[in-house]
Short mmCIF file of N, CA, C and O in Angstrom, two decimals:
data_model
loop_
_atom_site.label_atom_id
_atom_site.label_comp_id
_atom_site.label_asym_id
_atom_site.label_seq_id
_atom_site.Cartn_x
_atom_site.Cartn_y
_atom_site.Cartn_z
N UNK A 26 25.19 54.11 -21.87
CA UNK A 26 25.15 52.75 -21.36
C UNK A 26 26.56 52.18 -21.34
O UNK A 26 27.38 52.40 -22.24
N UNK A 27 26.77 51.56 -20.44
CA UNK A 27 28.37 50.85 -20.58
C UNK A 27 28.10 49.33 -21.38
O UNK A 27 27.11 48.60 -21.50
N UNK A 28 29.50 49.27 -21.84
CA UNK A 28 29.58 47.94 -22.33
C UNK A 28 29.10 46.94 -22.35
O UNK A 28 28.65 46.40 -23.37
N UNK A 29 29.10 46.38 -20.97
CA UNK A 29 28.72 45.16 -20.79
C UNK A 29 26.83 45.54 -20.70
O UNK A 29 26.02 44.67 -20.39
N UNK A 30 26.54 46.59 -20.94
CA UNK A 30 25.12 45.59 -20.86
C UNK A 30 24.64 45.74 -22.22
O UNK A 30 23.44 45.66 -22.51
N UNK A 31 25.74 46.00 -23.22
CA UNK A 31 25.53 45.63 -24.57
C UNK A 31 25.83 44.13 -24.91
O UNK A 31 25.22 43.51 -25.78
N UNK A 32 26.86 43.60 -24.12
CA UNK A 32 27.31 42.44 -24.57
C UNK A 32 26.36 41.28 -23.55
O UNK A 32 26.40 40.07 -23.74
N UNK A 33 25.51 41.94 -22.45
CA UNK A 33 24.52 41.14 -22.20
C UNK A 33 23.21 41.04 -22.72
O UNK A 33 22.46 40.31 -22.08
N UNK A 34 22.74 41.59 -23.75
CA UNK A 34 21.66 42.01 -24.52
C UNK A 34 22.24 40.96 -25.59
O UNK A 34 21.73 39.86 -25.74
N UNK A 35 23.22 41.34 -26.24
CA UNK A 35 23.81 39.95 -27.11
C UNK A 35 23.68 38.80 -26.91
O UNK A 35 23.07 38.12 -27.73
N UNK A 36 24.37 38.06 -25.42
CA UNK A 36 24.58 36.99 -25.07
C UNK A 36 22.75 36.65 -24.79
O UNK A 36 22.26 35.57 -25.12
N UNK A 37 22.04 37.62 -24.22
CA UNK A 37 20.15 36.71 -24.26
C UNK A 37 19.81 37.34 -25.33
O UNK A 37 20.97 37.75 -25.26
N UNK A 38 19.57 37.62 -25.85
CA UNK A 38 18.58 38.34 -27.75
C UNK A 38 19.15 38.33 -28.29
O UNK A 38 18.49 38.16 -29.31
N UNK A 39 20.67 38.40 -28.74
CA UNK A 39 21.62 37.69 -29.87
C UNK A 39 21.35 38.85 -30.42
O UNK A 39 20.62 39.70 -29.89
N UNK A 40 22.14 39.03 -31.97
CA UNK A 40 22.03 40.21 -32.55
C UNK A 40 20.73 41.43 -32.89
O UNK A 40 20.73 42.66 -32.97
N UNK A 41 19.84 40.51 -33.02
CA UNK A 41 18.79 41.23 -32.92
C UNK A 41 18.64 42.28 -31.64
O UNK A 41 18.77 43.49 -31.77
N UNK A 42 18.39 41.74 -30.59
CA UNK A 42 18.42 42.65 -29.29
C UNK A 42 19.42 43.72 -29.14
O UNK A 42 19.20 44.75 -28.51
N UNK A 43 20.60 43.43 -29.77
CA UNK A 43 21.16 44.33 -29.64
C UNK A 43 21.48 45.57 -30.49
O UNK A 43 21.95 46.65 -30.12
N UNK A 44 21.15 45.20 -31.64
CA UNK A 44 20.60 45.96 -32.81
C UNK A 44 19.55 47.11 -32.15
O UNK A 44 19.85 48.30 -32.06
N UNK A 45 18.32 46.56 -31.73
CA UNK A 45 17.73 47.59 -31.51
C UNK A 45 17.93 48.61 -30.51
O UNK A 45 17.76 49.82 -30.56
N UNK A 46 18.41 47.67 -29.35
CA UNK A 46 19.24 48.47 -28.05
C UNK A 46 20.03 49.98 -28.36
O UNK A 46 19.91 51.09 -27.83
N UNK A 47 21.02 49.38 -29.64
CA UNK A 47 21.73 50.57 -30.09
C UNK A 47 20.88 51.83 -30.69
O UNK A 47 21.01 52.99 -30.29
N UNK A 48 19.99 51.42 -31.73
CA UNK A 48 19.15 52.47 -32.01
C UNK A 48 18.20 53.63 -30.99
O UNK A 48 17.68 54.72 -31.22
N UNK A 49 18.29 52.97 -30.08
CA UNK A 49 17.46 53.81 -29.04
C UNK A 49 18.63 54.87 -28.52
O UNK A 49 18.41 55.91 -27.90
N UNK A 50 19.70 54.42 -28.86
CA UNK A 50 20.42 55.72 -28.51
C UNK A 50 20.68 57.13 -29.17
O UNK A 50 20.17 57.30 -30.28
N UNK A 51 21.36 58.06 -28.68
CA UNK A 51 21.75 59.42 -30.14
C UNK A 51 22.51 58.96 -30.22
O UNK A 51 23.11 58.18 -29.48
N UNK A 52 22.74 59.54 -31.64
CA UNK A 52 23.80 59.86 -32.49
C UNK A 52 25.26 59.29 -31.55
O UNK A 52 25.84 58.21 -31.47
N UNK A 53 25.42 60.28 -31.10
CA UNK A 53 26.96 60.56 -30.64
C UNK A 53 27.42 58.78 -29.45
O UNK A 53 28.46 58.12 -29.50
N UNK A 54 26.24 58.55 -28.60
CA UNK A 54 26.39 57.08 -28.03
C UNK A 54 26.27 56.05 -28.77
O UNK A 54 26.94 55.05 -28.50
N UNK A 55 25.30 56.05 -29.99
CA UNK A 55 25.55 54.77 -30.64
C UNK A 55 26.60 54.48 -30.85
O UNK A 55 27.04 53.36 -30.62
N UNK A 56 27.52 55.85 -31.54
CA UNK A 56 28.89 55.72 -32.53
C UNK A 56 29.74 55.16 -31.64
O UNK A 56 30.56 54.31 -31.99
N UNK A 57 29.62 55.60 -30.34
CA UNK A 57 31.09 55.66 -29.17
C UNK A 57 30.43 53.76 -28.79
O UNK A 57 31.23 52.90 -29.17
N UNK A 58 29.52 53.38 -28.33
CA UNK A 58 28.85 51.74 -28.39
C UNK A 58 29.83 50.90 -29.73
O UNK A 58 30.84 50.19 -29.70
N UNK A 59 28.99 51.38 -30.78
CA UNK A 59 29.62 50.66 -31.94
C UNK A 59 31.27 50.56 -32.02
O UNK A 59 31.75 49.43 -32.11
N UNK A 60 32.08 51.60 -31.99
CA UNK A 60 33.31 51.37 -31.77
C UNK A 60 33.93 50.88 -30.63
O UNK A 60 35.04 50.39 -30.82
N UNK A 61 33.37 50.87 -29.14
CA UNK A 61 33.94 49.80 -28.68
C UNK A 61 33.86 48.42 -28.81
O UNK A 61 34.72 47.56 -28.61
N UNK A 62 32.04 48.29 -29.38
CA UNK A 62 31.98 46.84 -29.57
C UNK A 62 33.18 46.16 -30.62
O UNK A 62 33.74 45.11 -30.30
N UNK A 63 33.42 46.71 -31.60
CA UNK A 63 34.58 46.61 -32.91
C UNK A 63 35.74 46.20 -31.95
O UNK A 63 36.66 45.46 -32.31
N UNK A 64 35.67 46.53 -31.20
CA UNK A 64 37.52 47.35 -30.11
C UNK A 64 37.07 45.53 -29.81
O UNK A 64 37.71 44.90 -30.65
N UNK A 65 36.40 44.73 -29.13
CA UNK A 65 36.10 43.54 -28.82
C UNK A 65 35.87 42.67 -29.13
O UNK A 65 35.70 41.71 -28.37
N UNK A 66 35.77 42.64 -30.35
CA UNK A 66 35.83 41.22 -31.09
C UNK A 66 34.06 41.58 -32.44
O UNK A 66 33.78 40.89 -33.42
N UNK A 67 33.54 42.42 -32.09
CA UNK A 67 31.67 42.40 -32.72
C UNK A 67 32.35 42.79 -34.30
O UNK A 67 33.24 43.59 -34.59
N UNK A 68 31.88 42.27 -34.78
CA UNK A 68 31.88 42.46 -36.41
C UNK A 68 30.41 44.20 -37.15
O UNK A 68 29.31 44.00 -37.66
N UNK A 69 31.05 45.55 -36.88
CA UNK A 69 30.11 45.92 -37.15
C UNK A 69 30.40 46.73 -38.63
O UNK A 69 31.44 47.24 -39.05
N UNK A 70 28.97 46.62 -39.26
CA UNK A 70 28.59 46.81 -40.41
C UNK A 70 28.60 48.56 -40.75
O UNK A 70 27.48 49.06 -40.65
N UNK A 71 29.37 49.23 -41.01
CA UNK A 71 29.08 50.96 -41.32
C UNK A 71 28.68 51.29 -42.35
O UNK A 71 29.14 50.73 -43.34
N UNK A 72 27.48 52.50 -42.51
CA UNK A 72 26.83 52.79 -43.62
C UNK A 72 27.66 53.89 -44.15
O UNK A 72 28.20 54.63 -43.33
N UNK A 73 27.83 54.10 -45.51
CA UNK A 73 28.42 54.78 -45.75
C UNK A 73 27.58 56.57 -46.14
O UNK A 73 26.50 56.85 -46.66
N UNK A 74 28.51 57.30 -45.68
CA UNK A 74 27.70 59.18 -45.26
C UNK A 74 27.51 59.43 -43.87
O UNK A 74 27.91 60.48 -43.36
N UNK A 75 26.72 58.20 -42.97
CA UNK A 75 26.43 58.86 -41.76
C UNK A 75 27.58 57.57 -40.70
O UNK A 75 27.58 56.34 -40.75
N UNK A 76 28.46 58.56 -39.79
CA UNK A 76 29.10 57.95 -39.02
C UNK A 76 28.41 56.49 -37.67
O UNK A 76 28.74 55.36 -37.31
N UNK A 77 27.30 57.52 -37.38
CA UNK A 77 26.53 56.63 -36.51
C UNK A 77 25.74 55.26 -36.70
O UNK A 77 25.37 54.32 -36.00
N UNK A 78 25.68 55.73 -38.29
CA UNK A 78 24.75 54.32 -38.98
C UNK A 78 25.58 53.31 -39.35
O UNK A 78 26.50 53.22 -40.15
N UNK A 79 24.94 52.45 -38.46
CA UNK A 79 25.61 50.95 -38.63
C UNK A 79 25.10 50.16 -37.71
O UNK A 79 24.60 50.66 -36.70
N UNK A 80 25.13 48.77 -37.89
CA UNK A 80 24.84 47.77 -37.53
C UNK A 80 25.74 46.54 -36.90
O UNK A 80 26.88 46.46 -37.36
N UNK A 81 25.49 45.88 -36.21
CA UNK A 81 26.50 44.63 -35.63
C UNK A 81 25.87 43.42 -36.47
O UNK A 81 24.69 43.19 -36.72
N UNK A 82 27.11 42.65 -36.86
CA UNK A 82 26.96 42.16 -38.38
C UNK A 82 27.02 40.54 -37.37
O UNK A 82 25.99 39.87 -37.29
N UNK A 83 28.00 40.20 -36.83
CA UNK A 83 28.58 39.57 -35.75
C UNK A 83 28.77 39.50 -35.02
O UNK A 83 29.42 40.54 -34.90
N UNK A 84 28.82 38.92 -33.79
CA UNK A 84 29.14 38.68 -32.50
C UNK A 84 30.94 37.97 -32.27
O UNK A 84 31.43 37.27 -33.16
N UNK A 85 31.42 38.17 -31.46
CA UNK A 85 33.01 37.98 -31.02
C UNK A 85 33.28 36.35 -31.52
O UNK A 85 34.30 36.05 -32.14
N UNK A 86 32.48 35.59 -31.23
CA UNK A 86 32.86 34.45 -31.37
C UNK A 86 31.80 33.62 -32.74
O UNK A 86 31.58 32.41 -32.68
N UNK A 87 31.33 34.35 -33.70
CA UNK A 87 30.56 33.99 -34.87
C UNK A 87 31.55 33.77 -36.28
O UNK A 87 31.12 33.23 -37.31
N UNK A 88 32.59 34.17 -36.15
CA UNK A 88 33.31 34.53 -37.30
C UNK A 88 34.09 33.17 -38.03
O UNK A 88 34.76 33.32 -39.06
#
């Protein structure tokens, strides 16, 4: 999925929506999602052991 229709899932369902959005992906797209969202301003949450696990804690302009 590209970017922006992560950051449009944000802007209508707010973190929640996009939380789950990410999970529907593998492994390897969540991680490459999650680090650009970071690259943009998203505050995300990493679990520690698995690279892919993590969460968006924040949105660009919440902080």
């Amino acid at each position: 999925m590209e970017l922006n229709v992560f950051v449009s899932l944000y802007n209508l369902g707010g973190l929640d929506a996009l939380n789950v959005s990410l999970w529907s992906l593998s492994d390897e797209e969540r991680f490459g999602a999650l680090l650009s969202l970071e690259k943009i301003g998203y505050e995300v949450i990493w679990m520690p052991g698995e690279s892919a696990s993590a969460f968006v804690w924040s949105g660009p302009n919440e902080r």
